[in-house]
Each structure stands twice: as structure tokens, then as C-alpha cells.
Amino acid sequence: MPRLLVRGRRQPLSGTVKISGAKNAAVAIIPAALLAAAPVRIENLPDINDIRILVEIIAELGVQVAWETPSTLLIDASTLRKVRAPYELVKKMRASYYLIGALVGRFGRAEVPIPGGCDLGPRPIDQHIKGLAGMGAKIEVEHGLVKVEGKRLQGANIYLDIVSVGATINIMLAAVRTKGKTVIENAAKEPEIVDVANFLNAMGAHVRGAGTDVIKVTGVDELFSATHCVIPDRIEAGTYMIAAAASGGNVLLSDVIPKHLEPVTAKLREMGMTVDVFDDQIRVIGNYEPQAVNIKTFPYPGFPTDLQSLAMVLLTQAKGSSVISENVFEGRFKHVDELKRMGACVKVEGRTAIVTGCRRLSGAPVSATDLRAGASFIIAGLIAQGETVISEIEHIYRGYEKICEKLNALGAELEEID
Amino acid sequence: MVSSFDQTMKFKRVAEEEKYQAKDVFSVVYGALKEKGYNPLNQIVGYLLSGDPAYITSHQNARVLIRKLERDELLEELVASYLRELEKQS
């Protein structure tokens, strides 16, 4: 597997970067397309490995797929017959669990291997199972498969014990063609959920309240053809905002929804960065002497857990000590050991990390422990003295479209090596 | 550090900001949503309830336009319009 060489401290990032479609919306919208026995067109899909794997999975299930452009996919699920997803592909990505809701919604049956993806500590799918069971599905987990039998599903009131994006979307997918009304309480409010609901409604579904903590889905008999454009990726945007800030650069991000980036914008400003917000663009101007700040990750609209590791890199350069509280995933400090090898001073206690700033980072060989950790090592490499070599970069390519090209166009020096 | 004052910037006059009327905004947003195959009623209600611009298509700059007015201003216009209709009927 190739590795990524990052040459540090070359120059501050400068220029314009266009943000791609949201991975976390796209990986749910593609399975959602299986609910209709009619062709649909999905635009603004990111060119990333997770999408390629997902497209391979649905093609394996018998769905007709064709790329109209590099970012526009035509899906015709009228030929879909199989309800068992292939293990070899499913194990590569966590979001394959959306196939459960989609297949149960369409056929009343699904057999999906327990999904893979980033290792961020325990991420059980018990809330997904609770929701489906509440609608009358029978669920068994055996031989590594989640088997769901739900021929006679009925709308139900489901209260999620914890706010879960995956469970919220999966229940929505299962409920769209289920008789009666399903009410999801304590639902997640992430913009990606709104985008999935938009797509479902464009196909003729009756989903109301997405983006609030109560989502109501009234079942319909059939879904129809539709075209949908995926929203911009707020996590990719946040990544480039932090990269610009850390390098002391001046970067304009285009094709963003600034409202979705408010928690990141607020923290960067608190650190002393200049963030100018325009209609669908954001300019970040870095400051070499950022202020220490405390960050607490929370479900949207809180500071996103997906940007925690990247923010940590920025805080290694701050004046003073910062505290990061990880409130979403238990095992999301696995990047810390690698950052320490680059000279970062971080102390982890449970779900809290204390970052002592003003540390000069130095290039080192590091391993991308997960997708976002991989991105944080790139940023660390950009501001470090010397060269950083990142291995296991397949994690990074799962979620970032053309990250090397985009950063190099801003003045970075990244190179894939054998 | 590069100062933001080094950038070429466009300043909008206050009068320019104030020229957006709820009726005009709704008209463009409605047209854009309809053209893209979405149900304008669902999408606009979803936006007013959640505040998430993802409900509004970027087509015809509708997503940018709807953010030019606060949600309470948009809602006020809708309720006022509805009440005017009621008064006419009574």
C-alpha cells in the first residue's frame, strides 16, 4: 500500500479550494435509492473510496448503476432482487448498515454483515435494532450477519436512548414504505439527515421534521424517479479551515453552507483566526500564535467529533493549555500516540485530553489510525519541521476527495510514495 | 500573519441588504425548488422549523437568498398573508 509523504513548513496555504459533496450524506442517499423501483439521479457525489465500495455493493445486489459524470450517478433499483449484502465489501465501510433499513423498507427482509469502518471504540448498532424491532421486525445476529425479517412492519413511536445519526437514518429508511406513522424522538439533527430526507421526499416519501429532534414518517406505497444534489461536506470544509489556520495561510473555501460550519468558525475565531463568512464561501486567515481554547465535541450543532483530532493539531501550536472533551465516541484519542511521536504534548484521561501548546512538531513516520486521524496527521505534517510519512492512507482516501491535489494546489507538498 | 485588510473586499451598503422582501425571496425559492423536482411546501416548512439551509436547493441561488432574511421575518410574512386572506373571506 502506498504511503503519503508530507514535506513540512514549506509555505502557508493560499488560494481557493472547492468543497465536494458530503460523504456522510452520500453514503445514506445511495442505499435510500434502493427503496424506489425506478431510476434516480444523484448529483455532487464525492469521488472517494467509500462511495466506490457502496456502488460496487449495490451493483452486486443486482442494481443497475452508471456514472453520468464523475460526480453524478444514475441508479435503477428496479432490477434489485437480492437482500444479502456481500461480506467482503461490507466489511470495508461502516455506513453499509444503511442497507439494512433500505432493504427492509423495500422487501421486508435484509441480511447484512456487521459493518466495518473506522475503529473509534464501541459503536454498537443497538439503537438501529431497537428502532426496527419497535416497528415489528425480528432481528437475529448470527455468523457475523444482521438478519432482519420485517414483512409486517407497522409505524411506531421510537425514542432513541442516545442521539445517533446512523440509527435515525436507518429507521427513516425502514419507515418510508411501512404502513402507518413512525415517530422518531430524540432524533439526531445533522444536516446529512436533512439531505437524506430531502431525497426521500423528492422520491415521494412523507418525511417531516428532519433537522429537529422529532422526525415523523408516514408510510407510502411506492417511491418514484427523482434527481437530487448532495449538500457540501462540512467535515471536509472544516478540515481545510483548520489546515489554513494551522499553516498561517489564507484560504477561500467555495461551495459551502456556512451555517453548517458555525461551531468551527466560532472556535477558530476564539483562537484568534480571521474567518470571513460570505454567502456560500468562507475565507480563513491563519494566525501563527493561536490562543488556547477548550473544545467539547457534541452531536450537531455542537463541535463535530470528526474534527476533534484536527483541532488537536492546531491546539499544539496555541499559547497555553487547552482541554478537549470527547463526548461522542469513546475511543477517539487513538491519534494521540502518533501525534506525540511528532512532538505534541497531550495527556489523555478518559474522554478528556489536555493539550499543552507552543510545541514545535517534527516530521515522523505515523500510521493513519482512522479517516479523520489520517487528515490530522497531514495537517501536523504540514506544520512540522522535516518530512512526515503517513501509512495506512487508505483510511484517508475513504473520505477525502483528491486531498493531495487540493492541498498541493494551495501550496502544500504532498506526494504518494511506495 | 496575513491581514484580512490585504484582501480585495466587496462592501454591501445597508440599503442594499435591506432590499430583500419576503415575498420576492419566497417567489425565487419556490420556483427553484419546483424546477428541481422538490415539493416547495415540504421544503420551506422544513427550513422554517429546523433552520437548516440544506432544505433549500442551491439552484438559482435560492439557498443563499433565503438566508438574507431571518426565519421569524419569513414566518411573519406567511402568517400575515394568511390572516389577510381570512379577513377578506370574513
PDB file of N, CA, C and O in Angstrom, chain A residues 288-349:
ATOM      1  N   TYR A 288      -0.261  32.707  13.453  1.00  0.00           N
ATOM      2  CA  TYR A 288       0.783  31.802  13.931  1.00  0.00           C
ATOM      3  C   TYR A 288       0.792  31.635  15.454  1.00  0.00           C
ATOM      4  O   TYR A 288       1.429  30.750  15.978  1.00  0.00           O
ATOM      5  N   GLU A 289       0.107  32.528  16.148  1.00  0.00           N
ATOM      6  CA  GLU A 289       0.107  32.410  17.611  1.00  0.00           C
ATOM      7  C   GLU A 289      -1.321  32.263  18.117  1.00  0.00           C
ATOM      8  O   GLU A 289      -1.880  33.169  18.734  1.00  0.00           O
ATOM      9  N   PRO A 290      -1.941  31.107  17.845  1.00  0.00           N
ATOM     10  CA  PRO A 290      -3.340  30.944  18.274  1.00  0.00           C
ATOM     11  C   PRO A 290      -3.479  30.900  19.796  1.00  0.00           C
ATOM     12  O   PRO A 290      -2.536  30.521  20.506  1.00  0.00           O
ATOM     13  N   GLN A 291      -4.630  31.309  20.256  1.00  0.00           N
ATOM     14  CA  GLN A 291      -4.943  31.230  21.690  1.00  0.00           C
ATOM     15  C   GLN A 291      -5.411  29.821  22.033  1.00  0.00           C
ATOM     16  O   GLN A 291      -6.067  29.175  21.225  1.00  0.00           O
ATOM     17  N   ALA A 292      -5.090  29.368  23.235  1.00  0.00           N
ATOM     18  CA  ALA A 292      -5.598  28.073  23.694  1.00  0.00           C
ATOM     19  C   ALA A 292      -7.108  28.196  23.918  1.00  0.00           C
ATOM     20  O   ALA A 292      -7.583  29.244  24.370  1.00  0.00           O
ATOM     21  N   VAL A 293      -7.830  27.167  23.570  1.00  0.00           N
ATOM     22  CA  VAL A 293      -9.285  27.153  23.809  1.00  0.00           C
ATOM     23  C   VAL A 293      -9.690  25.759  24.277  1.00  0.00           C
ATOM     24  O   VAL A 293      -8.955  24.794  24.071  1.00  0.00           O
ATOM     25  N   ASN A 294     -10.843  25.670  24.873  1.00  0.00           N
ATOM     26  CA  ASN A 294     -11.380  24.364  25.249  1.00  0.00           C
ATOM     27  C   ASN A 294     -12.424  23.946  24.222  1.00  0.00           C
ATOM     28  O   ASN A 294     -13.207  24.779  23.765  1.00  0.00           O
ATOM     29  N   ILE A 295     -12.406  22.673  23.881  1.00  0.00           N
ATOM     30  CA  ILE A 295     -13.350  22.169  22.873  1.00  0.00           C
ATOM     31  C   ILE A 295     -14.098  20.976  23.444  1.00  0.00           C
ATOM     32  O   ILE A 295     -13.494  20.074  24.032  1.00  0.00           O
ATOM     33  N   LYS A 296     -15.400  20.995  23.274  1.00  0.00           N
ATOM     34  CA  LYS A 296     -16.217  19.843  23.685  1.00  0.00           C
ATOM     35  C   LYS A 296     -16.962  19.363  22.450  1.00  0.00           C
ATOM     36  O   LYS A 296     -17.698  20.146  21.842  1.00  0.00           O
ATOM     37  N   THR A 297     -16.779  18.112  22.084  1.00  0.00           N
ATOM     38  CA  THR A 297     -17.496  17.602  20.912  1.00  0.00           C
ATOM     39  C   THR A 297     -18.913  17.187  21.326  1.00  0.00           C
ATOM     40  O   THR A 297     -19.121  16.665  22.419  1.00  0.00           O
ATOM     41  N   PHE A 298     -19.845  17.473  20.442  1.00  0.00           N
ATOM     42  CA  PHE A 298     -21.243  17.102  20.681  1.00  0.00           C
ATOM     43  C   PHE A 298     -21.906  16.813  19.339  1.00  0.00           C
ATOM     44  O   PHE A 298     -21.401  17.240  18.295  1.00  0.00           O
ATOM     45  N   PRO A 299     -23.038  16.119  19.348  1.00  0.00           N
ATOM     46  CA  PRO A 299     -23.797  15.987  18.101  1.00  0.00           C
ATOM     47  C   PRO A 299     -24.154  17.380  17.576  1.00  0.00           C
ATOM     48  O   PRO A 299     -24.198  18.348  18.340  1.00  0.00           O
ATOM     49  N   TYR A 300     -24.427  17.468  16.265  1.00  0.00           N
ATOM     50  CA  TYR A 300     -24.784  18.739  15.642  1.00  0.00           C
ATOM     51  C   TYR A 300     -25.944  19.393  16.397  1.00  0.00           C
ATOM     52  O   TYR A 300     -26.875  18.692  16.779  1.00  0.00           O
ATOM     53  N   PRO A 301     -25.912  20.676  16.638  1.00  0.00           N
ATOM     54  CA  PRO A 301     -24.983  21.698  16.140  1.00  0.00           C
ATOM     55  C   PRO A 301     -23.759  21.941  17.010  1.00  0.00           C
ATOM     56  O   PRO A 301     -23.183  23.033  16.948  1.00  0.00           O
ATOM     57  N   GLY A 302     -23.318  20.956  17.767  1.00  0.00           N
ATOM     58  CA  GLY A 302     -22.107  21.125  18.558  1.00  0.00           C
ATOM     59  C   GLY A 302     -20.860  20.965  17.695  1.00  0.00           C
ATOM     60  O   GLY A 302     -20.956  20.693  16.494  1.00  0.00           O
ATOM     61  N   PHE A 303     -19.703  21.086  18.322  1.00  0.00           N
ATOM     62  CA  PHE A 303     -18.453  20.926  17.574  1.00  0.00           C
ATOM     63  C   PHE A 303     -18.332  19.467  17.137  1.00  0.00           C
ATOM     64  O   PHE A 303     -18.440  18.553  17.950  1.00  0.00           O
ATOM     65  N   PRO A 304     -18.100  19.209  15.845  1.00  0.00           N
ATOM     66  CA  PRO A 304     -18.148  17.822  15.355  1.00  0.00           C
ATOM     67  C   PRO A 304     -16.985  16.958  15.844  1.00  0.00           C
ATOM     68  O   PRO A 304     -15.828  17.389  15.784  1.00  0.00           O
ATOM     69  N   THR A 305     -17.322  15.768  16.297  1.00  0.00           N
ATOM     70  CA  THR A 305     -16.289  14.816  16.737  1.00  0.00           C
ATOM     71  C   THR A 305     -15.322  14.512  15.596  1.00  0.00           C
ATOM     72  O   THR A 305     -14.144  14.251  15.833  1.00  0.00           O
ATOM     73  N   ASP A 306     -15.812  14.565  14.362  1.00  0.00           N
ATOM     74  CA  ASP A 306     -14.953  14.265  13.217  1.00  0.00           C
ATOM     75  C   ASP A 306     -13.819  15.274  13.052  1.00  0.00           C
ATOM     76  O   ASP A 306     -12.868  15.013  12.312  1.00  0.00           O
ATOM     77  N   LEU A 307     -13.934  16.425  13.673  1.00  0.00           N
ATOM     78  CA  LEU A 307     -12.861  17.430  13.538  1.00  0.00           C
ATOM     79  C   LEU A 307     -12.024  17.550  14.812  1.00  0.00           C
ATOM     80  O   LEU A 307     -11.140  18.408  14.898  1.00  0.00           O
ATOM     81  N   GLN A 308     -12.293  16.684  15.782  1.00  0.00           N
ATOM     82  CA  GLN A 308     -11.579  16.785  17.061  1.00  0.00           C
ATOM     83  C   GLN A 308     -10.083  16.559  16.912  1.00  0.00           C
ATOM     84  O   GLN A 308      -9.256  17.317  17.443  1.00  0.00           O
ATOM     85  N   SER A 309      -9.702  15.522  16.156  1.00  0.00           N
ATOM     86  CA  SER A 309      -8.269  15.217  16.036  1.00  0.00           C
ATOM     87  C   SER A 309      -7.544  16.333  15.274  1.00  0.00           C
ATOM     88  O   SER A 309      -6.383  16.644  15.552  1.00  0.00           O
ATOM     89  N   LEU A 310      -8.242  16.946  14.331  1.00  0.00           N
ATOM     90  CA  LEU A 310      -7.626  18.027  13.552  1.00  0.00           C
ATOM     91  C   LEU A 310      -7.460  19.281  14.410  1.00  0.00           C
ATOM     92  O   LEU A 310      -6.428  19.960  14.353  1.00  0.00           O
ATOM     93  N   ALA A 311      -8.483  19.557  15.224  1.00  0.00           N
ATOM     94  CA  ALA A 311      -8.402  20.713  16.116  1.00  0.00           C
ATOM     95  C   ALA A 311      -7.255  20.526  17.114  1.00  0.00           C
ATOM     96  O   ALA A 311      -6.582  21.487  17.489  1.00  0.00           O
ATOM     97  N   MET A 312      -7.031  19.275  17.500  1.00  0.00           N
ATOM     98  CA  MET A 312      -5.954  18.999  18.458  1.00  0.00           C
ATOM     99  C   MET A 312      -4.598  19.415  17.880  1.00  0.00           C
ATOM    100  O   MET A 312      -3.753  19.984  18.580  1.00  0.00           O
ATOM    101  N   VAL A 313      -4.393  19.153  16.603  1.00  0.00           N
ATOM    102  CA  VAL A 313      -3.131  19.539  15.961  1.00  0.00           C
ATOM    103  C   VAL A 313      -2.957  21.055  16.046  1.00  0.00           C
ATOM    104  O   VAL A 313      -1.887  21.557  16.390  1.00  0.00           O
ATOM    105  N   LEU A 314      -4.024  21.769  15.768  1.00  0.00           N
ATOM    106  CA  LEU A 314      -3.979  23.228  15.817  1.00  0.00           C
ATOM    107  C   LEU A 314      -3.643  23.699  17.237  1.00  0.00           C
ATOM    108  O   LEU A 314      -2.850  24.630  17.431  1.00  0.00           O
ATOM    109  N   LEU A 315      -4.222  23.033  18.227  1.00  0.00           N
ATOM    110  CA  LEU A 315      -4.017  23.452  19.616  1.00  0.00           C
ATOM    111  C   LEU A 315      -2.606  23.169  20.109  1.00  0.00           C
ATOM    112  O   LEU A 315      -2.167  23.749  21.106  1.00  0.00           O
ATOM    113  N   THR A 316      -1.867  22.268  19.434  1.00  0.00           N
ATOM    114  CA  THR A 316      -0.460  22.046  19.835  1.00  0.00           C
ATOM    115  C   THR A 316       0.364  23.303  19.568  1.00  0.00           C
ATOM    116  O   THR A 316       1.471  23.440  20.083  1.00  0.00           O
ATOM    117  N   GLN A 317      -0.171  24.216  18.760  1.00  0.00           N
ATOM    118  CA  GLN A 317       0.561  25.438  18.425  1.00  0.00           C
ATOM    119  C   GLN A 317       0.078  26.641  19.249  1.00  0.00           C
ATOM    120  O   GLN A 317       0.585  27.748  19.094  1.00  0.00           O
ATOM    121  N   ALA A 318      -0.921  26.414  20.101  1.00  0.00           N
ATOM    122  CA  ALA A 318      -1.552  27.543  20.809  1.00  0.00           C
ATOM    123  C   ALA A 318      -0.727  27.996  22.007  1.00  0.00           C
ATOM    124  O   ALA A 318       0.097  27.246  22.533  1.00  0.00           O
ATOM    125  N   LYS A 319      -1.002  29.226  22.423  1.00  0.00           N
ATOM    126  CA  LYS A 319      -0.359  29.741  23.637  1.00  0.00           C
ATOM    127  C   LYS A 319      -1.148  29.229  24.839  1.00  0.00           C
ATOM    128  O   LYS A 319      -2.311  29.575  24.998  1.00  0.00           O
ATOM    129  N   GLY A 320      -0.556  28.365  25.634  1.00  0.00           N
ATOM    130  CA  GLY A 320      -1.246  27.857  26.818  1.00  0.00           C
ATOM    131  C   GLY A 320      -1.797  26.454  26.608  1.00  0.00           C
ATOM    132  O   GLY A 320      -1.552  25.813  25.587  1.00  0.00           O
ATOM    133  N   SER A 321      -2.541  25.998  27.603  1.00  0.00           N
ATOM    134  CA  SER A 321      -3.072  24.633  27.569  1.00  0.00           C
ATOM    135  C   SER A 321      -4.548  24.649  27.203  1.00  0.00           C
ATOM    136  O   SER A 321      -5.288  25.537  27.629  1.00  0.00           O
ATOM    137  N   SER A 322      -4.940  23.647  26.432  1.00  0.00           N
ATOM    138  CA  SER A 322      -6.341  23.517  26.007  1.00  0.00           C
ATOM    139  C   SER A 322      -6.878  22.180  26.486  1.00  0.00           C
ATOM    140  O   SER A 322      -6.130  21.213  26.631  1.00  0.00           O
ATOM    141  N   VAL A 323      -8.172  22.127  26.693  1.00  0.00           N
ATOM    142  CA  VAL A 323      -8.813  20.880  27.103  1.00  0.00           C
ATOM    143  C   VAL A 323      -9.805  20.459  26.020  1.00  0.00           C
ATOM    144  O   VAL A 323     -10.644  21.261  25.611  1.00  0.00           O
ATOM    145  N   ILE A 324      -9.670  19.225  25.576  1.00  0.00           N
ATOM    146  CA  ILE A 324     -10.631  18.691  24.596  1.00  0.00           C
ATOM    147  C   ILE A 324     -11.438  17.595  25.283  1.00  0.00           C
ATOM    148  O   ILE A 324     -10.864  16.639  25.819  1.00  0.00           O
ATOM    149  N   SER A 325     -12.753  17.737  25.267  1.00  0.00           N
ATOM    150  CA  SER A 325     -13.625  16.695  25.839  1.00  0.00           C
ATOM    151  C   SER A 325     -14.333  15.995  24.684  1.00  0.00           C
ATOM    152  O   SER A 325     -15.034  16.646  23.903  1.00  0.00           O
ATOM    153  N   GLU A 326     -14.129  14.701  24.590  1.00  0.00           N
ATOM    154  CA  GLU A 326     -14.768  13.923  23.519  1.00  0.00           C
ATOM    155  C   GLU A 326     -16.042  13.294  24.073  1.00  0.00           C
ATOM    156  O   GLU A 326     -15.977  12.365  24.880  1.00  0.00           O
ATOM    157  N   ASN A 327     -17.161  13.820  23.644  1.00  0.00           N
ATOM    158  CA  ASN A 327     -18.442  13.369  24.213  1.00  0.00           C
ATOM    159  C   ASN A 327     -19.242  12.469  23.281  1.00  0.00           C
ATOM    160  O   ASN A 327     -20.350  12.094  23.614  1.00  0.00           O
ATOM    161  N   VAL A 328     -18.694  12.158  22.109  1.00  0.00           N
ATOM    162  CA  VAL A 328     -19.466  11.364  21.147  1.00  0.00           C
ATOM    163  C   VAL A 328     -18.964   9.925  21.083  1.00  0.00           C
ATOM    164  O   VAL A 328     -19.736   8.986  21.286  1.00  0.00           O
ATOM    165  N   PHE A 329     -17.676   9.741  20.802  1.00  0.00           N
ATOM    166  CA  PHE A 329     -17.124   8.378  20.712  1.00  0.00           C
ATOM    167  C   PHE A 329     -16.087   8.140  21.808  1.00  0.00           C
ATOM    168  O   PHE A 329     -15.245   9.003  22.068  1.00  0.00           O
ATOM    169  N   GLU A 330     -16.139   6.938  22.374  1.00  0.00           N
ATOM    170  CA  GLU A 330     -15.226   6.605  23.468  1.00  0.00           C
ATOM    171  C   GLU A 330     -13.769   6.525  23.039  1.00  0.00           C
ATOM    172  O   GLU A 330     -12.877   6.995  23.697  1.00  0.00           O
ATOM    173  N   GLY A 331     -13.534   5.863  21.908  1.00  0.00           N
ATOM    174  CA  GLY A 331     -12.146   5.566  21.545  1.00  0.00           C
ATOM    175  C   GLY A 331     -11.576   6.522  20.523  1.00  0.00           C
ATOM    176  O   GLY A 331     -10.901   6.105  19.585  1.00  0.00           O
ATOM    177  N   ARG A 332     -11.842   7.816  20.704  1.00  0.00           N
ATOM    178  CA  ARG A 332     -11.420   8.722  19.636  1.00  0.00           C
ATOM    179  C   ARG A 332     -10.167   9.514  19.976  1.00  0.00           C
ATOM    180  O   ARG A 332      -9.972  10.634  19.488  1.00  0.00           O
ATOM    181  N   PHE A 333      -9.275   8.922  20.779  1.00  0.00           N
ATOM    182  CA  PHE A 333      -7.995   9.583  21.026  1.00  0.00           C
ATOM    183  C   PHE A 333      -6.851   8.710  20.536  1.00  0.00           C
ATOM    184  O   PHE A 333      -5.723   8.838  21.004  1.00  0.00           O
ATOM    185  N   LYS A 334      -7.151   7.805  19.609  1.00  0.00           N
ATOM    186  CA  LYS A 334      -6.104   6.886  19.160  1.00  0.00           C
ATOM    187  C   LYS A 334      -5.007   7.595  18.367  1.00  0.00           C
ATOM    188  O   LYS A 334      -3.920   7.057  18.201  1.00  0.00           O
ATOM    189  N   HIS A 335      -5.317   8.788  17.879  1.00  0.00           N
ATOM    190  CA  HIS A 335      -4.316   9.552  17.127  1.00  0.00           C
ATOM    191  C   HIS A 335      -3.268  10.173  18.036  1.00  0.00           C
ATOM    192  O   HIS A 335      -2.217  10.598  17.575  1.00  0.00           O
ATOM    193  N   VAL A 336      -3.571  10.226  19.339  1.00  0.00           N
ATOM    194  CA  VAL A 336      -2.698  10.973  20.253  1.00  0.00           C
ATOM    195  C   VAL A 336      -1.294  10.377  20.296  1.00  0.00           C
ATOM    196  O   VAL A 336      -0.287  11.109  20.264  1.00  0.00           O
ATOM    197  N   ASP A 337      -1.190   9.050  20.376  1.00  0.00           N
ATOM    198  CA  ASP A 337       0.137   8.424  20.447  1.00  0.00           C
ATOM    199  C   ASP A 337       0.989   8.797  19.243  1.00  0.00           C
ATOM    200  O   ASP A 337       2.193   9.043  19.373  1.00  0.00           O
ATOM    201  N   GLU A 338       0.369   8.839  18.070  1.00  0.00           N
ATOM    202  CA  GLU A 338       1.121   9.190  16.866  1.00  0.00           C
ATOM    203  C   GLU A 338       1.525  10.673  16.890  1.00  0.00           C
ATOM    204  O   GLU A 338       2.642  11.016  16.508  1.00  0.00           O
ATOM    205  N   LEU A 339       0.608  11.524  17.362  1.00  0.00           N
ATOM    206  CA  LEU A 339       0.944  12.956  17.442  1.00  0.00           C
ATOM    207  C   LEU A 339       2.085  13.195  18.436  1.00  0.00           C
ATOM    208  O   LEU A 339       2.940  14.059  18.224  1.00  0.00           O
ATOM    209  N   LYS A 340       2.097  12.399  19.511  1.00  0.00           N
ATOM    210  CA  LYS A 340       3.180  12.534  20.498  1.00  0.00           C
ATOM    211  C   LYS A 340       4.525  12.214  19.856  1.00  0.00           C
ATOM    212  O   LYS A 340       5.544  12.800  20.189  1.00  0.00           O
ATOM    213  N   ARG A 341       4.505  11.271  18.924  1.00  0.00           N
ATOM    214  CA  ARG A 341       5.753  10.900  18.249  1.00  0.00           C
ATOM    215  C   ARG A 341       6.258  12.050  17.375  1.00  0.00           C
ATOM    216  O   ARG A 341       7.418  12.088  16.984  1.00  0.00           O
ATOM    217  N   MET A 342       5.357  12.970  17.063  1.00  0.00           N
ATOM    218  CA  MET A 342       5.766  14.149  16.281  1.00  0.00           C
ATOM    219  C   MET A 342       6.114  15.322  17.206  1.00  0.00           C
ATOM    220  O   MET A 342       6.391  16.423  16.721  1.00  0.00           O
ATOM    221  N   GLY A 343       6.039  15.083  18.513  1.00  0.00           N
ATOM    222  CA  GLY A 343       6.442  16.129  19.454  1.00  0.00           C
ATOM    223  C   GLY A 343       5.303  16.806  20.181  1.00  0.00           C
ATOM    224  O   GLY A 343       5.529  17.708  20.991  1.00  0.00           O
ATOM    225  N   ALA A 344       4.061  16.384  19.926  1.00  0.00           N
ATOM    226  CA  ALA A 344       2.922  17.008  20.612  1.00  0.00           C
ATOM    227  C   ALA A 344       2.933  16.618  22.088  1.00  0.00           C
ATOM    228  O   ALA A 344       3.403  15.531  22.442  1.00  0.00           O
ATOM    229  N   CYS A 345       2.447  17.513  22.918  1.00  0.00           N
ATOM    230  CA  CYS A 345       2.359  17.214  24.347  1.00  0.00           C
ATOM    231  C   CYS A 345       0.878  17.123  24.708  1.00  0.00           C
ATOM    232  O   CYS A 345       0.199  18.146  24.846  1.00  0.00           O
ATOM    233  N   VAL A 346       0.386  15.908  24.793  1.00  0.00           N
ATOM    234  CA  VAL A 346      -1.042  15.688  25.039  1.00  0.00           C
ATOM    235  C   VAL A 346      -1.184  14.630  26.120  1.00  0.00           C
ATOM    236  O   VAL A 346      -0.538  13.581  26.066  1.00  0.00           O
ATOM    237  N   LYS A 347      -2.018  14.915  27.111  1.00  0.00           N
ATOM    238  CA  LYS A 347      -2.270  13.951  28.172  1.00  0.00           C
ATOM    239  C   LYS A 347      -3.743  13.560  28.110  1.00  0.00           C
ATOM    240  O   LYS A 347      -4.623  14.441  28.142  1.00  0.00           O
ATOM    241  N   VAL A 348      -3.991  12.255  28.003  1.00  0.00           N
ATOM    242  CA  VAL A 348      -5.378  11.791  27.886  1.00  0.00           C
ATOM    243  C   VAL A 348      -5.816  11.152  29.204  1.00  0.00           C
ATOM    244  O   VAL A 348      -5.104  10.334  29.782  1.00  0.00           O
ATOM    245  N   GLU A 349      -6.976  11.570  29.665  1.00  0.00           N
ATOM    246  CA  GLU A 349      -7.591  10.929  30.842  1.00  0.00           C
ATOM    247  C   GLU A 349      -9.041  10.662  30.506  1.00  0.00           C
ATOM    248  O   GLU A 349      -9.860  11.587  30.434  1.00  0.00           O
TER     249      GLU A 349
END
